[in-house]
mmCIF file of C-alpha atoms in Angstrom:
data_model
loop_
_atom_site.group_PDB
_atom_site.id
_atom_site.type_symbol
_atom_site.label_atom_id
_atom_site.label_comp_id
_atom_site.label_asym_id
_atom_site.label_seq_id
_atom_site.Cartn_x
_atom_site.Cartn_y
_atom_site.Cartn_z
ATOM 1 C CA MET A 1 18.752 2.425 -36.734
ATOM 2 C CA GLU A 2 18.464 0.983 -32.948
ATOM 3 C CA GLU A 3 20.803 -1.328 -32.971
ATOM 4 C CA ILE A 4 23.970 1.258 -34.217
ATOM 5 C CA LEU A 5 22.037 3.899 -31.844
ATOM 6 C CA LYS A 6 21.911 1.547 -29.051
ATOM 7 C CA GLU A 7 25.527 0.482 -29.531
ATOM 8 C CA ILE A 8 26.470 4.962 -28.876
ATOM 9 C CA THR A 9 24.996 4.587 -25.743
ATOM 10 C CA ASP A 10 26.293 1.546 -24.449
ATOM 11 C CA LEU A 11 29.747 2.746 -25.258
ATOM 12 C CA VAL A 12 29.430 6.385 -23.811
ATOM 13 C CA VAL A 13 27.821 4.785 -20.838
ATOM 14 C CA GLU A 14 31.433 2.112 -20.805
ATOM 15 C CA GLY A 15 33.821 5.176 -20.729
ATOM 16 C CA GLU A 16 35.172 3.945 -24.657
ATOM 17 C CA ASP A 17 35.935 7.852 -24.987
ATOM 18 C CA GLU A 18 37.665 6.723 -28.303
ATOM 19 C CA GLU A 19 35.408 3.714 -29.539
ATOM 20 C CA VAL A 20 32.592 6.528 -29.552
ATOM 21 C CA PRO A 21 33.621 9.175 -32.169
ATOM 22 C CA LYS A 22 33.587 5.163 -35.007
ATOM 23 C CA VAL A 23 30.452 4.616 -34.317
ATOM 24 C CA VAL A 24 28.668 7.676 -34.086
ATOM 25 C CA GLN A 25 30.824 8.706 -37.447
ATOM 26 C CA LYS A 26 29.155 4.674 -38.815
ATOM 27 C CA ALA A 27 26.117 5.719 -37.693
ATOM 28 C CA LEU A 28 26.151 8.827 -40.118
ATOM 29 C CA ASP A 29 27.186 6.918 -42.601
ATOM 30 C CA ALA A 30 25.342 4.585 -42.288
ATOM 31 C CA GLY A 31 22.404 7.650 -43.181
ATOM 32 C CA ILE A 32 21.077 8.573 -39.246
ATOM 33 C CA ASP A 33 20.140 11.665 -39.042
ATOM 34 C CA ALA A 34 23.107 13.402 -36.795
ATOM 35 C CA ASN A 35 19.344 15.164 -34.379
ATOM 36 C CA VAL A 36 18.460 11.070 -33.752
ATOM 37 C CA ILE A 37 21.698 9.918 -32.803
ATOM 38 C CA LEU A 38 22.426 13.372 -30.760
ATOM 39 C CA ARG A 39 18.534 11.813 -28.679
ATOM 40 C CA GLU A 40 18.684 9.125 -28.887
ATOM 41 C CA GLY A 41 21.833 7.374 -28.643
ATOM 42 C CA LEU A 42 24.400 9.879 -26.316
ATOM 43 C CA VAL A 43 21.952 12.057 -24.929
ATOM 44 C CA THR A 44 19.780 8.234 -23.988
ATOM 45 C CA ALA A 45 23.113 7.045 -22.070
ATOM 46 C CA MET A 46 22.350 10.034 -19.468
ATOM 47 C CA ASP A 47 19.413 8.866 -18.095
ATOM 48 C CA VAL A 48 21.357 5.890 -17.424
ATOM 49 C CA VAL A 49 24.331 7.266 -16.152
ATOM 50 C CA GLY A 50 21.923 9.994 -14.440
ATOM 51 C CA PRO A 51 19.906 7.342 -12.023
ATOM 52 C CA ARG A 52 22.911 5.538 -11.258
ATOM 53 C CA MET A 53 25.686 8.483 -10.038
ATOM 54 C CA ALA A 54 22.269 9.346 -8.003
ATOM 55 C CA SER A 55 21.620 5.785 -6.474
ATOM 56 C CA GLY A 56 24.921 5.924 -6.403
ATOM 57 C CA ASP A 57 25.698 3.095 -8.430
ATOM 58 C CA MET A 58 28.784 4.980 -10.284
ATOM 59 C CA TYR A 59 30.703 6.990 -8.752
ATOM 60 C CA VAL A 60 32.214 10.323 -10.210
ATOM 61 C CA PRO A 61 34.578 9.264 -12.205
ATOM 62 C CA GLU A 62 33.179 6.693 -13.518
ATOM 63 C CA VAL A 63 30.773 10.265 -14.261
ATOM 64 C CA LEU A 64 34.028 11.281 -15.485
ATOM 65 C CA MET A 65 34.694 8.776 -18.564
ATOM 66 C CA CYS A 66 31.170 9.011 -19.191
ATOM 67 C CA ALA A 67 31.174 12.503 -20.506
ATOM 68 C CA ASP A 68 34.436 12.202 -22.263
ATOM 69 C CA ALA A 69 32.878 9.819 -24.195
ATOM 70 C CA MET A 70 29.744 11.726 -24.346
ATOM 71 C CA ARG A 71 31.992 14.812 -25.480
ATOM 72 C CA ALA A 72 34.178 12.779 -28.188
ATOM 73 C CA GLY A 73 30.813 11.832 -29.926
ATOM 74 C CA LEU A 74 29.246 15.504 -29.986
ATOM 75 C CA GLU A 75 32.609 16.427 -31.398
ATOM 76 C CA ILE A 76 31.479 14.544 -34.508
ATOM 77 C CA LEU A 77 28.026 16.052 -34.804
ATOM 78 C CA ASN A 78 28.451 19.870 -33.822
ATOM 79 C CA PRO A 79 29.326 20.596 -37.046
ATOM 80 C CA ILE A 80 27.147 19.168 -37.961
ATOM 81 C CA LEU A 81 24.090 20.466 -35.833
ATOM 82 C CA ALA A 82 25.446 23.357 -36.549
ATOM 83 C CA GLU A 83 23.976 24.205 -40.429
ATOM 84 C CA GLY A 84 20.536 22.506 -38.369
ATOM 85 C CA ASP A 85 18.141 25.159 -36.555
ATOM 86 C CA ASN A 86 18.745 23.079 -33.941
ATOM 87 C CA ALA A 87 16.956 24.478 -30.975
ATOM 88 C CA SER A 88 17.789 23.751 -27.509
ATOM 89 C CA LEU A 89 15.824 23.532 -24.143
ATOM 90 C CA GLY A 90 17.317 27.375 -22.535
ATOM 91 C CA LYS A 91 20.159 28.958 -22.077
ATOM 92 C CA ILE A 92 22.997 28.153 -18.990
ATOM 93 C CA ILE A 93 25.134 30.342 -16.749
ATOM 94 C CA ILE A 94 27.311 28.100 -14.641
ATOM 95 C CA GLY A 95 30.608 28.956 -12.286
ATOM 96 C CA SER A 96 31.605 28.179 -8.411
ATOM 97 C CA VAL A 97 31.542 31.632 -6.555
ATOM 98 C CA GLU A 98 34.453 33.947 -6.235
ATOM 99 C CA GLY A 99 36.979 32.272 -3.788
ATOM 100 C CA ASP A 100 35.495 28.307 -4.645
ATOM 101 C CA LEU A 101 39.160 26.871 -6.786
ATOM 102 C CA HIS A 102 37.027 23.791 -7.311
ATOM 103 C CA ASP A 103 35.810 23.252 -11.145
ATOM 104 C CA ILE A 104 34.438 18.911 -11.067
ATOM 105 C CA GLY A 105 31.681 19.429 -9.804
ATOM 106 C CA LYS A 106 30.659 21.193 -11.394
ATOM 107 C CA ASN A 107 32.422 20.665 -15.419
ATOM 108 C CA LEU A 108 30.141 17.872 -14.415
ATOM 109 C CA VAL A 109 26.821 19.746 -13.675
ATOM 110 C CA ALA A 110 27.544 21.486 -16.753
ATOM 111 C CA MET A 111 28.367 18.289 -19.277
ATOM 112 C CA MET A 112 25.836 16.426 -18.187
ATOM 113 C CA LEU A 113 23.035 19.541 -18.482
ATOM 114 C CA GLU A 114 24.312 20.026 -21.873
ATOM 115 C CA SER A 115 23.788 16.200 -22.841
ATOM 116 C CA SER A 116 20.349 17.084 -21.918
ATOM 117 C CA GLY A 117 20.078 19.639 -24.924
ATOM 118 C CA PHE A 118 20.503 22.934 -23.244
ATOM 119 C CA GLU A 119 23.231 25.391 -24.068
ATOM 120 C CA VAL A 120 26.021 25.766 -21.625
ATOM 121 C CA ILE A 121 28.000 28.438 -21.005
ATOM 122 C CA ASP A 122 30.413 27.683 -18.310
ATOM 123 C CA ILE A 123 32.467 31.427 -16.958
ATOM 124 C CA GLY A 124 34.802 28.902 -15.121
ATOM 125 C CA ILE A 125 35.991 28.930 -11.663
ATOM 126 C CA ASN A 126 36.367 31.685 -8.704
ATOM 127 C CA GLN A 127 33.926 33.826 -9.823
ATOM 128 C CA SER A 128 33.250 37.216 -8.315
ATOM 129 C CA THR A 129 29.168 38.409 -7.938
ATOM 130 C CA PRO A 130 29.844 41.677 -10.777
ATOM 131 C CA ARG A 131 31.789 38.857 -12.323
ATOM 132 C CA PHE A 132 28.340 36.567 -13.004
ATOM 133 C CA GLU A 133 26.257 40.352 -14.005
ATOM 134 C CA MET A 134 28.552 40.796 -16.893
ATOM 135 C CA ALA A 135 28.138 37.525 -17.882
ATOM 136 C CA ILE A 136 24.345 37.977 -17.659
ATOM 137 C CA GLU A 137 24.309 40.969 -18.983
ATOM 138 C CA GLU A 138 26.277 39.689 -22.224
ATOM 139 C CA HIS A 139 24.384 35.917 -22.431
ATOM 140 C CA ASP A 140 21.553 36.827 -21.352
ATOM 141 C CA PRO A 141 20.501 33.949 -19.433
ATOM 142 C CA ASP A 142 17.234 32.079 -18.929
ATOM 143 C CA ILE A 143 18.775 29.586 -15.681
ATOM 144 C CA VAL A 144 22.255 31.044 -13.683
ATOM 145 C CA ALA A 145 23.862 28.139 -12.249
ATOM 146 C CA LEU A 146 26.215 28.874 -9.080
ATOM 147 C CA SER A 147 29.097 26.289 -7.621
ATOM 148 C CA ALA A 148 29.635 26.339 -3.910
ATOM 149 C CA LEU A 149 32.402 23.186 -3.445
ATOM 150 C CA LEU A 150 34.118 24.599 0.250
ATOM 151 C CA THR A 151 32.118 25.191 3.331
ATOM 152 C CA THR A 152 33.744 28.485 3.088
ATOM 153 C CA THR A 153 32.890 29.489 0.319
ATOM 154 C CA MET A 154 28.974 29.533 1.507
ATOM 155 C CA PRO A 155 28.651 33.166 2.045
ATOM 156 C CA ALA A 156 29.662 34.556 -1.517
ATOM 157 C CA LEU A 157 27.096 31.515 -2.947
ATOM 158 C CA LYS A 158 24.448 33.965 -0.341
ATOM 159 C CA GLU A 159 26.071 37.676 -1.413
ATOM 160 C CA THR A 160 25.918 37.083 -5.494
ATOM 161 C CA THR A 161 22.558 35.701 -4.688
ATOM 162 C CA LYS A 162 20.972 37.814 -3.203
ATOM 163 C CA ALA A 163 22.648 41.060 -5.673
ATOM 164 C CA LEU A 164 21.017 39.380 -8.725
ATOM 165 C CA LYS A 165 18.236 38.611 -6.927
ATOM 166 C CA GLU A 166 17.871 42.607 -6.237
ATOM 167 C CA LYS A 167 19.351 43.456 -10.222
ATOM 168 C CA GLY A 168 15.714 42.242 -11.334
ATOM 169 C CA TYR A 169 17.270 39.301 -13.602
ATOM 170 C CA ARG A 170 14.946 37.104 -16.293
ATOM 171 C CA SER A 171 17.213 34.707 -15.085
ATOM 172 C CA LYS A 172 16.503 32.511 -12.860
ATOM 173 C CA ILE A 173 19.334 31.201 -9.828
ATOM 174 C CA LEU A 174 20.136 27.463 -9.592
ATOM 175 C CA VAL A 175 22.775 26.039 -6.599
ATOM 176 C CA GLY A 176 24.504 23.414 -5.468
ATOM 177 C CA GLY A 177 27.826 22.031 -4.506
ATOM 178 C CA ALA A 178 28.890 19.318 -1.378
ATOM 179 C CA PRO A 179 27.832 21.430 1.472
ATOM 180 C CA VAL A 180 24.024 23.044 0.140
ATOM 181 C CA ASP A 181 21.195 21.975 0.743
ATOM 182 C CA GLN A 182 17.328 22.548 -0.159
ATOM 183 C CA ALA A 183 16.976 24.670 3.337
ATOM 184 C CA TYR A 184 19.995 26.835 2.243
ATOM 185 C CA ALA A 185 18.529 27.147 -0.875
ATOM 186 C CA ASP A 186 15.303 28.386 0.160
ATOM 187 C CA GLU A 187 17.177 31.026 2.960
ATOM 188 C CA ILE A 188 18.705 32.590 0.262
ATOM 189 C CA GLY A 189 16.587 32.950 -2.123
ATOM 190 C CA ALA A 190 17.397 30.813 -5.313
ATOM 191 C CA ASP A 191 14.996 28.999 -7.670
ATOM 192 C CA GLY A 192 16.380 26.154 -7.619
ATOM 193 C CA TYR A 193 18.497 23.304 -5.912
ATOM 194 C CA ALA A 194 20.180 21.690 -7.551
ATOM 195 C CA GLU A 195 22.560 18.063 -5.460
ATOM 196 C CA ASP A 196 23.859 16.817 -8.570
ATOM 197 C CA GLY A 197 24.493 16.716 -12.228
ATOM 198 C CA ALA A 198 21.269 14.427 -12.920
ATOM 199 C CA GLY A 199 19.445 16.930 -10.176
ATOM 200 C CA ALA A 200 19.881 19.867 -12.074
ATOM 201 C CA VAL A 201 18.404 18.438 -15.479
ATOM 202 C CA VAL A 202 15.874 17.106 -13.482
ATOM 203 C CA CYS A 203 15.078 21.000 -11.731
ATOM 204 C CA SER A 204 16.051 22.930 -15.315
ATOM 205 C CA LYS A 205 12.857 21.566 -16.960
ATOM 206 C CA GLN A 206 11.552 22.165 -14.215
ATOM 207 C CA LEU A 207 12.669 25.580 -13.847
ATOM 208 C CA LEU A 208 11.568 26.379 -17.077
ATOM 209 C CA ASN A 209 8.303 24.378 -16.923
ATOM 210 C CA ILE A 210 9.635 21.875 -19.723
ATOM 211 C CA ALA A 211 7.911 18.249 -18.847
#
């Protein structure tokens, strides 16, 4: 069992999106539980990819290939996982703030959060404050992740964070994006800041007191 799970992990890290589903299916056919395949095959790969990305040993195009491979494996597992009682670590809404049309960074963060066990609802790019409010009221998330990839959209990040805080939602607010840093996150009153996908996973777990 360990050998086939390691093969899945290695294939995801290598970005082999065509091979991962085949080996995931082989693992299922061998009687390995879908949850075990998820945790010890797919998610374990993210434990490799995250630190490599953070250290600069792996770049965004490579990480996106890993994301595609992860997603391909999840497509095989999701119907099976949906049948069971698989509680997520928490629910997260993610989106880029108004005026920001960039989605690669946001998508990468969403993928890493999802592959780490969070339920992620991606509302997309260029989202106004009222749109985030509607999503919160509809889904009641534990965390709202706001992305700003341009210096020109940092004011929108501040505005949305302020508005959500004033509404008194229970959701924690996590912010990130190329021009954003911890100091700015503190300045606008966000609950957490993440530099990248790996950081978003760590910060989200901290915000929800998950070991």
